[in-house]
Every structure is written in C-alpha cells, then in structure tokens.
C-alpha cells in the first residue's frame, strides 16, 4: 500500500494470471493456450509488415490503422457479419474491460454473472465501480438460464463457461437476451472457447441489438502472444466500445497484430484442422480420466475441469507440478478440489495421464 495511490488503486483487487514459468520447462497446461503453432499465413503476414517499404521495418514508423479495417473485414467475412458490427482490441480482456465501461452502470441494479466463471469479471466490475451479484451455477456446474430472467444492470457469462467448460444452448442464451432487451440491458456472451464446442450466438446479433459476443485469437487461433480479441454486435454497441477506446488509447492493436490476426481469420482450413485435433485429444483424456475414477465435467472448451477420486485439489496440483506438469487450481468455494487441465499436444496428454495414474497409485 502506498500513500501515492489514489483510493481506486488502493481498493482494486487485480486479476492474477496463470503462471508463466521461466525457471523450469513444464508441460504447460495451465493457461488454455493452443499446443499447435499458428497458421503459416500468420508468419508470412508479419514478415510482410516487417519487410515492406524502402527500408526493413519502415512500416513500423507509422501508426497502425486506428479503425483496424483489414482485421475487422476479415472477422466480418469469417462470421458473416458487417465490418461495422466488429470491434477489435488488444486481447479479449481489453475488449471485455471496454464493454464493462461502455454498457454497465454504477448506479443501477447489479450486473449478474455465474459464481463459477471467469475471474476477471469481478475485477472489471471493481475497476469501473459497477455493482454485481453472482448467481450460483447448479450442483452439476451448469448455468440455469432462468436465473437471468430478472431485473439486472446487465448480464455476462462465457459460453463455454470457464473454468468448467460447460455449455449453454443457443436458444437458452437468446431467451436471456430477449428478457434483458425489454429492460434495455446488455447481455455479453464471452465466446473465448466457443470454437471447441459451443453454439455461437453471433447469428442472432441482428435480431438482438443488446447482444454483444466477445472473441479471442488466443485460444483457437494459437495467438495468445499476439494479443488480439474482438467483439461482434450491433453497430450501436460497437460505436459504444469505440467511444471508450478513443477515450483511452486510439491505437490498442498494433500494425503487426492487425496484419497477423487478419491472416489468421482468413485461414479457416488450417484452424479447423487443429481444432479437431484438440477436441479429439480432449475426448480421449476425458474418457481416460473417467476410467481412473476422476470426476470430469462435460467440456465444450480446450480444457477439462477434473476432480481426483482420492486427492484434494491442492495435493493433486502439487503432485503434478512435482512431475513437471503445470495445471490451474482455483482456491475458491465449490471448486477447491477441482483442477483445470488445458488440452495439450498428444504426447503432452499421454505424459500427463501417465502422471495422474502414478499419482493415484501413490507413486
Ligand atoms: N475470456 C475468458 C473466458 C478467458 O478464459 C480468457 C483467457 N484468460 C479471456 C477471455 C481473455 O483472453 P485474451 O485476453 O487472451 O483474449
């Protein structure tokens, strides 16, 4: 605590990201990164930014396009929407932060999100001073859409939910959108992991002007290091996001990131291939762990939420770490005995499953 901090800084509870170890080589299954490399088209696009012009790197002299037109056009083509219905940002975390600032208020009813969900939501609410109420997910960790058909300042949840991986069908999400629309409230659906097995609600944005979907290139596009995310929604919502961004920093997505992200969004064939591999590995791991007696929640994401039949969450976390496997544990009510295991490459999954077998056998 410093005397130089203002009240806001003193009272924040910042998000704690998953560990990015530097001291030791781990099988890294703790931050839902994609185990496969990005499309070769992405690297070509980056090369073009660096080599175009009279001198190497000379395009980096210039500010990037503040409107991210090429990137938004690529996203629009990929999702069958208009470029004016796309907003791009520096990772979907930034897009989410802007969305909280643009659509949720300090002096209205609390916004709603599930008690087990992405732990950045309460942080953004704290940053913008937005009241919130968490809604308990069911005993099986699924979301009951009816809980969100109530008076609220707005609603946000991921689909698939994180860290559970559980999905909500499109028609149930749209009932929430319709209900919240009647009271002029925004529903944000964070589709960070949707490519791995959830029904996207992007096709419903024309019908539901209060529905904002948020996407990332960090997971399915293997570009967590690039920091690009985007939102798709009705033009008025997109304009609201632009107003917040342009009151903060007009150039949040740099020149290299814009070109690389556009190339990734255009290469659907490559990404369909690696997504299928991740899904297949997830299903194999889920059935192997179930056979070992683990509780494994059904997952539509690139991770599994699992509970050992014998070990506490912290004990299994420590035992896996000891064997060089890094996963994510959330020290939080209801899920303290669960671990989130990101889906890695086939060999990493084999090693991790062998480690789970050894640990359960007491080795
Ligand atoms: N939403 C959810 C549900 C996530 O798990 C993450 C990853 N931590 C993000 C958004 C943010 O991803 P990024 O900022 O890398 O786009």
Tab-separated table of C-alpha atoms and ligand atoms in Angstrom:
chain	number	residue	atom	x	y	z
A	1	UNK	CA	0.000	0.000	0.000
A	2	UNK	CA	1.454	3.358	-0.986
A	3	UNK	CA	0.438	6.831	0.039
A	4	UNK	CA	0.800	7.835	-3.590
A	5	UNK	CA	-2.015	5.540	-4.660
A	6	UNK	CA	-5.430	7.073	-5.050
A	7	UNK	CA	-8.487	5.462	-3.474
A	8	UNK	CA	-9.262	3.497	-6.627
A	9	UNK	CA	-5.805	1.950	-6.777
A	10	UNK	CA	-5.919	1.132	-3.068
A	11	UNK	CA	-9.236	-0.672	-3.299
A	12	UNK	CA	-8.676	-2.656	-6.517
A	13	UNK	CA	-8.342	-6.457	-6.380
A	14	UNK	CA	-6.361	-7.141	-9.562
A	15	UNK	CA	-6.629	-10.366	-11.550
A	16	UNK	CA	-3.840	-12.899	-11.041
A	17	UNK	CA	-2.920	-14.557	-14.350
A	18	UNK	CA	-1.829	-18.198	-14.595
A	19	UNK	CA	1.877	-18.778	-14.023
A	20	UNK	CA	4.248	-18.335	-16.995
A	21	UNK	CA	7.270	-20.199	-15.581
A	22	UNK	CA	10.784	-19.147	-16.594
A	23	UNK	CA	12.927	-21.310	-14.340
A	24	UNK	CA	11.961	-24.783	-15.488
A	25	UNK	CA	10.470	-26.485	-18.529
A	26	UNK	CA	6.980	-27.671	-17.715
A	27	UNK	CA	4.301	-29.363	-19.725
A	28	UNK	CA	2.250	-26.236	-19.625
A	29	UNK	CA	-1.445	-27.000	-19.303
A	30	UNK	CA	-2.387	-24.045	-17.097
A	31	UNK	CA	-3.494	-21.138	-19.304
A	32	UNK	CA	-5.517	-22.741	-22.109
A	33	UNK	CA	-3.001	-21.898	-24.804
A	34	UNK	CA	-3.201	-23.897	-28.026
A	35	UNK	CA	-0.474	-26.566	-28.336
A	36	UNK	CA	-0.244	-26.164	-32.124
A	37	UNK	CA	1.520	-23.333	-33.956
A	38	UNK	CA	-0.465	-20.584	-35.663
A	39	UNK	CA	-1.171	-20.773	-39.402
A	40	UNK	CA	1.929	-20.259	-41.609
A	41	UNK	CA	-0.067	-17.408	-43.253
A	42	UNK	CA	0.237	-15.503	-39.953
A	43	UNK	CA	4.028	-15.565	-40.053
A	44	UNK	CA	4.004	-14.525	-43.718
A	45	UNK	CA	1.779	-11.559	-42.880
A	46	UNK	CA	4.135	-10.493	-40.079
A	47	UNK	CA	7.102	-10.803	-42.458
A	48	UNK	CA	5.311	-8.562	-44.951
A	49	UNK	CA	4.810	-5.851	-42.333
A	50	UNK	CA	8.485	-6.055	-41.440
A	51	UNK	CA	9.913	-6.141	-44.969
A	52	UNK	CA	7.588	-3.832	-46.942
A	53	UNK	CA	8.811	-0.336	-47.718
A	54	UNK	CA	12.132	1.196	-48.701
A	55	UNK	CA	13.926	0.020	-45.532
A	56	UNK	CA	13.418	-3.024	-43.341
A	57	UNK	CA	10.767	-2.365	-40.749
A	58	UNK	CA	9.952	1.017	-42.212
A	59	UNK	CA	6.192	0.498	-41.917
A	60	UNK	CA	6.685	0.394	-38.166
A	61	UNK	CA	7.465	4.133	-38.348
A	62	UNK	CA	3.801	4.708	-38.954
A	63	UNK	CA	0.900	4.398	-36.550
A	64	UNK	CA	-1.410	1.482	-37.254
A	65	UNK	CA	-4.916	1.926	-38.661
A	66	UNK	CA	-6.909	3.074	-35.588
A	67	UNK	CA	-10.030	1.509	-37.091
A	68	UNK	CA	-8.364	-1.886	-37.700
A	69	UNK	CA	-10.168	-2.109	-41.054
A	70	UNK	CA	-8.376	-5.086	-42.587
A	71	UNK	CA	-8.759	-7.084	-39.395
A	72	UNK	CA	-12.427	-6.171	-38.972
A	73	UNK	CA	-13.150	-7.035	-42.598
A	74	UNK	CA	-11.512	-10.449	-42.127
A	75	UNK	CA	-13.519	-11.090	-38.943
A	76	UNK	CA	-16.723	-9.918	-40.617
A	77	UNK	CA	-16.175	-12.244	-43.591
A	78	UNK	CA	-15.382	-15.159	-41.299
A	79	UNK	CA	-18.513	-14.663	-39.140
A	80	UNK	CA	-20.932	-13.483	-41.854
A	81	UNK	CA	-21.483	-10.017	-40.364
A	82	UNK	CA	-20.672	-6.436	-41.427
A	83	UNK	CA	-17.323	-4.804	-40.549
A	84	UNK	CA	-19.330	-2.117	-38.709
A	85	UNK	CA	-20.522	-4.897	-36.385
A	86	UNK	CA	-16.945	-5.767	-35.320
A	87	UNK	CA	-14.712	-4.083	-32.743
A	88	UNK	CA	-11.054	-5.144	-32.364
A	89	UNK	CA	-8.912	-4.807	-29.266
A	90	UNK	CA	-5.684	-5.787	-27.552
A	91	UNK	CA	-6.812	-9.235	-26.462
A	92	UNK	CA	-10.375	-10.010	-25.488
A	93	UNK	CA	-9.537	-8.945	-21.948
A	94	UNK	CA	-9.269	-5.388	-23.222
A	95	UNK	CA	-12.492	-5.735	-25.198
A	96	UNK	CA	-14.231	-7.010	-22.043
A	97	UNK	CA	-12.810	-4.150	-19.963
A	98	UNK	CA	-14.130	-1.640	-22.514
A	99	UNK	CA	-17.506	-3.405	-22.637
A	100	UNK	CA	-17.911	-3.147	-18.857
A	101	UNK	CA	-17.093	0.554	-19.129
A	102	UNK	CA	-19.413	1.114	-22.072
A	103	UNK	CA	-22.546	-0.808	-21.079
A	104	UNK	CA	-22.726	-1.353	-17.316
A	105	UNK	CA	-23.533	1.427	-14.832
A	106	UNK	CA	-22.510	2.254	-11.262
A	107	UNK	CA	-25.885	3.491	-10.136
A	108	UNK	CA	-28.277	0.788	-11.354
A	109	UNK	CA	-29.183	-2.748	-10.341
A	110	UNK	CA	-26.197	-5.112	-10.035
A	111	UNK	CA	-24.988	-6.907	-13.135
A	112	UNK	CA	-25.199	-10.708	-12.993
A	113	UNK	CA	-22.674	-13.436	-13.732
A	114	UNK	CA	-22.230	-17.025	-12.516
A	115	UNK	CA	-20.477	-17.688	-9.192
A	116	UNK	CA	-18.126	-20.052	-11.011
A	117	UNK	CA	-16.892	-18.104	-14.013
A	118	UNK	CA	-14.064	-16.097	-15.491
A	119	UNK	CA	-12.393	-14.431	-12.532
A	120	UNK	CA	-11.678	-11.239	-14.444
A	121	UNK	CA	-15.369	-10.186	-14.395
A	122	UNK	CA	-15.419	-9.071	-10.732
A	123	UNK	CA	-12.114	-7.277	-11.357
A	124	UNK	CA	-13.539	-5.196	-14.213
A	125	UNK	CA	-16.608	-4.504	-12.104
A	126	UNK	CA	-14.281	-3.259	-9.354
A	127	UNK	CA	-12.269	-1.113	-11.750
A	128	UNK	CA	-15.368	0.622	-13.124
A	129	UNK	CA	-17.225	0.635	-9.804
A	130	UNK	CA	-20.082	-1.493	-11.125
A	131	UNK	CA	-22.205	-3.402	-8.586
A	132	UNK	CA	-22.511	-7.110	-9.320
A	133	UNK	CA	-24.278	-10.194	-7.991
A	134	UNK	CA	-23.016	-13.690	-8.633
A	135	UNK	CA	-25.612	-16.337	-9.482
A	136	UNK	CA	-24.829	-19.869	-8.255
A	137	UNK	CA	-24.470	-22.421	-11.025
A	138	UNK	CA	-26.335	-25.693	-10.448
A	139	UNK	CA	-24.826	-28.576	-8.477
A	140	UNK	CA	-23.550	-30.042	-11.785
A	141	UNK	CA	-21.978	-26.623	-12.601
A	142	UNK	CA	-24.388	-25.902	-15.444
A	143	UNK	CA	-25.956	-22.459	-15.843
A	144	UNK	CA	-29.738	-22.211	-15.449
A	145	UNK	CA	-30.776	-19.550	-17.955
A	146	UNK	CA	-33.950	-18.833	-15.948
A	147	UNK	CA	-31.812	-17.293	-13.187
A	148	UNK	CA	-31.002	-14.480	-15.613
A	149	UNK	CA	-34.603	-13.617	-16.488
A	150	UNK	CA	-34.691	-10.982	-13.748
A	151	UNK	CA	-34.209	-7.258	-13.315
A	152	UNK	CA	-30.456	-6.547	-13.551
A	153	UNK	CA	-27.896	-3.989	-14.662
A	154	UNK	CA	-26.779	-6.400	-17.402
A	155	UNK	CA	-25.535	-9.965	-17.750
A	156	UNK	CA	-22.233	-11.550	-18.731
A	157	UNK	CA	-21.005	-15.136	-18.918
A	158	UNK	CA	-18.680	-17.196	-21.069
A	159	UNK	CA	-20.016	-19.927	-23.342
A	160	UNK	CA	-18.471	-22.446	-22.835
A	161	UNK	CA	-18.156	-21.323	-19.239
A	162	UNK	CA	-14.678	-21.074	-17.747
A	163	UNK	CA	-13.246	-22.873	-15.870
A	164	UNK	CA	-15.981	-25.538	-16.012
A	165	UNK	CA	-16.182	-25.986	-19.801
A	166	UNK	CA	-19.969	-26.399	-19.573
A	167	UNK	CA	-22.006	-25.014	-22.452
A	168	UNK	CA	-25.385	-23.354	-22.769
A	169	UNK	CA	-27.548	-23.945	-25.862
A	170	UNK	CA	-28.198	-21.030	-28.202
A	171	UNK	CA	-31.965	-20.910	-27.573
A	172	UNK	CA	-31.481	-20.501	-23.808
A	173	UNK	CA	-28.974	-17.677	-24.299
A	174	UNK	CA	-31.377	-15.934	-26.646
A	175	UNK	CA	-34.140	-16.079	-24.025
A	176	UNK	CA	-31.839	-14.167	-21.683
A	177	UNK	CA	-31.045	-11.690	-24.485
A	178	UNK	CA	-34.768	-11.163	-25.171
A	179	UNK	CA	-35.569	-10.652	-21.484
A	180	UNK	CA	-32.728	-8.203	-20.912
A	181	UNK	CA	-33.579	-6.350	-24.122
A	182	UNK	CA	-37.011	-5.490	-22.679
A	183	UNK	CA	-35.275	-3.580	-19.889
A	184	UNK	CA	-32.625	-2.103	-22.239
A	185	UNK	CA	-29.801	-4.118	-20.699
A	186	UNK	CA	-26.838	-5.645	-22.484
A	187	UNK	CA	-26.023	-9.352	-22.495
A	188	UNK	CA	-22.349	-10.101	-23.137
A	189	UNK	CA	-21.528	-13.650	-24.204
A	190	UNK	CA	-17.801	-14.322	-23.952
A	191	UNK	CA	-17.142	-16.887	-26.681
A	192	UNK	CA	-13.407	-17.251	-25.973
A	193	UNK	CA	-13.651	-21.057	-26.225
A	194	UNK	CA	-16.712	-21.456	-28.470
A	195	UNK	CA	-14.729	-22.887	-31.413
A	196	UNK	CA	-14.072	-26.024	-29.352
A	197	UNK	CA	-17.711	-26.952	-28.959
A	198	UNK	CA	-20.384	-24.361	-28.172
A	199	UNK	CA	-23.136	-22.870	-30.307
A	200	UNK	CA	-22.172	-19.302	-31.154
A	201	UNK	CA	-24.884	-16.664	-30.851
A	202	UNK	CA	-23.243	-14.399	-33.454
A	203	UNK	CA	-26.016	-15.216	-35.980
A	204	UNK	CA	-28.521	-13.640	-33.564
A	205	UNK	CA	-26.946	-10.174	-33.290
A	206	UNK	CA	-29.253	-8.649	-35.914
A	207	UNK	CA	-32.284	-9.854	-34.026
A	208	UNK	CA	-30.974	-8.865	-30.578
A	209	UNK	CA	-29.488	-5.356	-30.588
A	210	UNK	CA	-28.420	-5.777	-26.925
A	211	UNK	CA	-26.315	-8.894	-27.566
A	212	UNK	CA	-22.532	-8.499	-27.639
A	213	UNK	CA	-20.327	-11.521	-28.350
A	214	UNK	CA	-16.643	-11.427	-27.433
A	215	UNK	CA	-13.958	-13.491	-29.176
A	216	UNK	CA	-10.247	-14.071	-28.915
A	217	UNK	CA	-7.413	-15.206	-31.144
A	218	UNK	CA	-5.560	-16.502	-28.077
A	219	UNK	CA	-7.146	-19.942	-27.942
A	220	UNK	CA	-8.460	-21.415	-31.196
A	221	UNK	CA	-6.124	-19.272	-33.362
A	222	UNK	CA	-2.983	-20.134	-31.321
A	223	UNK	CA	-2.065	-16.477	-30.910
A	224	UNK	CA	-2.097	-15.777	-27.166
A	225	UNK	CA	1.234	-13.984	-27.593
A	226	UNK	CA	-0.141	-11.592	-30.214
A	227	UNK	CA	-2.935	-10.093	-28.053
A	228	UNK	CA	-5.913	-9.709	-30.348
A	229	UNK	CA	-9.563	-10.078	-29.453
A	230	UNK	CA	-12.751	-8.702	-30.924
A	231	UNK	CA	-16.414	-8.161	-30.254
A	232	UNK	CA	-19.328	-8.722	-32.622
A	233	UNK	CA	-22.627	-6.989	-32.043
A	234	UNK	CA	-24.998	-4.387	-33.326
A	235	UNK	CA	-23.482	-1.160	-34.714
A	236	UNK	CA	-24.601	0.915	-31.726
A	237	UNK	CA	-22.792	-1.378	-29.298
A	238	UNK	CA	-19.657	-1.267	-31.463
A	239	UNK	CA	-19.792	2.517	-31.507
A	240	UNK	CA	-20.076	2.496	-27.699
A	241	UNK	CA	-16.892	0.423	-27.477
A	242	UNK	CA	-15.108	2.837	-29.853
A	243	UNK	CA	-16.105	5.768	-27.625
A	244	UNK	CA	-14.479	4.100	-24.617
A	245	UNK	CA	-11.361	3.071	-26.567
A	246	UNK	CA	-10.914	6.540	-28.036
A	247	UNK	CA	-11.102	7.988	-24.537
A	248	UNK	CA	-8.247	5.712	-23.519
A	249	UNK	CA	-5.860	4.877	-26.403
A	250	UNK	CA	-6.774	5.029	-30.089
A	251	UNK	CA	-4.115	2.512	-31.142
A	252	UNK	CA	-4.600	-0.527	-28.967
A	253	UNK	CA	-3.915	-3.041	-31.768
A	254	UNK	CA	-0.501	-2.611	-33.343
A	255	UNK	CA	0.387	-2.936	-37.027
A	256	UNK	CA	1.903	-6.421	-36.719
A	257	UNK	CA	-1.020	-7.722	-34.691
A	258	UNK	CA	-3.597	-6.351	-37.144
A	259	UNK	CA	-1.957	-7.990	-40.164
A	260	UNK	CA	-1.325	-11.278	-38.360
A	261	UNK	CA	-4.831	-11.511	-36.932
A	262	UNK	CA	-6.424	-10.807	-40.318
A	263	UNK	CA	-4.329	-13.592	-41.879
A	264	UNK	CA	-5.366	-15.991	-39.110
A	265	UNK	CA	-9.048	-15.203	-39.526
A	266	UNK	CA	-8.804	-15.944	-43.247
A	267	UNK	CA	-7.164	-19.363	-42.845
A	268	UNK	CA	-10.173	-21.335	-41.658
A	269	UNK	CA	-8.992	-24.623	-43.213
A	270	UNK	CA	-5.812	-24.692	-41.121
A	271	UNK	CA	-7.628	-23.805	-37.911
A	272	UNK	CA	-10.462	-26.286	-38.458
A	273	UNK	CA	-7.738	-28.959	-38.617
A	274	UNK	CA	-6.021	-28.104	-35.331
A	275	UNK	CA	-9.329	-27.511	-33.545
A	276	UNK	CA	-10.407	-31.052	-34.457
A	277	UNK	CA	-7.130	-32.386	-33.032
A	278	UNK	CA	-7.674	-30.528	-29.742
A	279	UNK	CA	-11.257	-31.797	-29.499
A	280	UNK	CA	-10.175	-35.391	-30.182
A	281	UNK	CA	-7.445	-35.153	-27.514
A	282	UNK	CA	-9.956	-33.689	-25.045
A	283	UNK	CA	-12.381	-36.560	-25.566
A	284	UNK	CA	-9.614	-39.159	-25.186
A	285	UNK	CA	-8.359	-37.545	-21.977
A	286	UNK	CA	-11.893	-37.211	-20.602
A	287	UNK	CA	-12.609	-40.897	-21.059
A	288	UNK	CA	-9.199	-41.990	-19.698
A	289	UNK	CA	-9.618	-39.817	-16.587
A	290	UNK	CA	-13.194	-41.021	-16.048
A	291	UNK	CA	-11.935	-44.612	-16.144
A	292	UNK	CA	-9.422	-43.672	-13.443
A	293	UNK	CA	-12.329	-42.576	-11.261
A	294	UNK	CA	-11.937	-38.830	-11.792
A	295	UNK	CA	-14.970	-36.570	-11.967
A	296	UNK	CA	-14.750	-34.955	-15.414
A	297	UNK	CA	-17.244	-32.261	-16.354
A	298	UNK	CA	-18.533	-32.347	-19.943
A	299	UNK	CA	-16.470	-29.753	-21.797
A	300	UNK	CA	-17.031	-27.729	-24.955
A	301	UNK	CA	-13.697	-25.948	-24.469
A	302	UNK	CA	-9.964	-26.675	-24.872
A	303	UNK	CA	-9.686	-27.721	-21.227
A	304	UNK	CA	-11.167	-30.210	-18.787
A	305	UNK	CA	-12.338	-29.483	-15.266
A	306	UNK	CA	-11.474	-32.540	-13.191
A	307	UNK	CA	-11.558	-33.845	-9.625
A	308	UNK	CA	-9.434	-36.701	-8.329
A	309	UNK	CA	-11.200	-39.594	-6.586
A	310	UNK	CA	-8.609	-39.510	-3.774
A	311	UNK	CA	-6.598	-36.269	-3.730
A	312	UNK	CA	-7.563	-32.737	-2.777
A	313	UNK	CA	-7.179	-30.069	-5.456
A	314	UNK	CA	-4.034	-28.546	-3.911
A	315	UNK	CA	-2.461	-32.016	-3.381
A	316	UNK	CA	-3.026	-33.124	-6.970
A	317	UNK	CA	-1.815	-29.736	-8.230
A	318	UNK	CA	1.406	-30.107	-6.194
A	319	UNK	CA	1.945	-33.739	-7.239
A	320	UNK	CA	1.545	-32.868	-10.927
A	321	UNK	CA	3.853	-29.875	-10.564
A	322	UNK	CA	6.445	-32.139	-8.973
A	323	UNK	CA	6.294	-34.272	-12.128
A	324	UNK	CA	6.735	-31.202	-14.351
A	325	UNK	CA	3.083	-30.710	-15.282
A	326	UNK	CA	1.542	-27.336	-14.681
A	327	UNK	CA	-2.252	-27.061	-14.417
A	328	UNK	CA	-4.565	-24.448	-12.865
A	329	UNK	CA	-6.097	-24.581	-9.406
A	330	UNK	CA	-8.650	-22.045	-8.182
A	331	UNK	CA	-8.721	-21.614	-4.434
A	332	UNK	CA	-12.398	-20.792	-4.378
A	333	UNK	CA	-15.524	-22.201	-2.701
A	334	UNK	CA	-17.241	-25.100	-4.542
A	335	UNK	CA	-14.268	-25.785	-6.853
A	336	UNK	CA	-11.284	-26.042	-4.496
A	337	UNK	CA	-10.946	-29.772	-5.232
A	338	UNK	CA	-11.060	-29.329	-8.984
A	339	UNK	CA	-8.213	-28.638	-11.376
A	340	UNK	CA	-8.413	-27.158	-14.844
A	341	UNK	CA	-6.308	-29.068	-17.331
A	342	UNK	CA	-5.724	-27.372	-20.692
A	343	UNK	CA	-5.602	-29.741	-23.649
A	344	UNK	CA	-2.041	-30.097	-24.924
A	345	UNK	CA	-0.437	-31.962	-27.812
A	346	UNK	CA	-0.965	-35.743	-27.884
A	347	UNK	CA	2.408	-36.516	-26.276
A	348	UNK	CA	1.863	-33.975	-23.503
A	349	UNK	CA	-1.533	-35.507	-22.792
A	350	UNK	CA	-0.055	-39.036	-22.693
A	351	UNK	CA	2.612	-37.904	-20.208
A	352	UNK	CA	0.038	-36.074	-18.084
A	353	UNK	CA	-2.331	-39.044	-17.985
A	354	UNK	CA	0.539	-41.362	-17.054
A	355	UNK	CA	1.389	-38.924	-14.246
A	356	UNK	CA	-2.220	-38.981	-12.998
A	357	UNK	CA	-2.144	-42.799	-12.963
A	358	UNK	CA	1.105	-42.798	-10.970
A	359	UNK	CA	-0.201	-40.235	-8.505
A	360	UNK	CA	-3.418	-42.169	-7.948
A	361	UNK	CA	-1.318	-45.306	-7.419
A	362	UNK	CA	0.632	-43.449	-4.734
A	363	UNK	CA	3.842	-43.144	-6.741
B	1	LIG	N1	-12.474	-14.803	-21.587
B	1	LIG	C1	-12.246	-15.958	-20.978
B	1	LIG	C2	-13.408	-16.756	-20.507
B	1	LIG	C3	-10.932	-16.408	-20.776
B	1	LIG	O1	-10.689	-17.549	-20.129
B	1	LIG	C4	-9.850	-15.624	-21.260
B	1	LIG	C5	-8.429	-16.089	-21.081
B	1	LIG	N2	-7.870	-15.844	-19.843
B	1	LIG	C6	-10.143	-14.412	-21.868
B	1	LIG	C7	-11.460	-14.032	-22.046
B	1	LIG	C8	-9.067	-13.465	-22.305
B	1	LIG	O2	-8.338	-13.891	-23.370
B	1	LIG	P1	-7.392	-12.894	-24.181
B	1	LIG	O3	-7.264	-11.612	-23.408
B	1	LIG	O4	-6.110	-13.625	-24.318
B	1	LIG	O5	-8.074	-12.676	-25.481
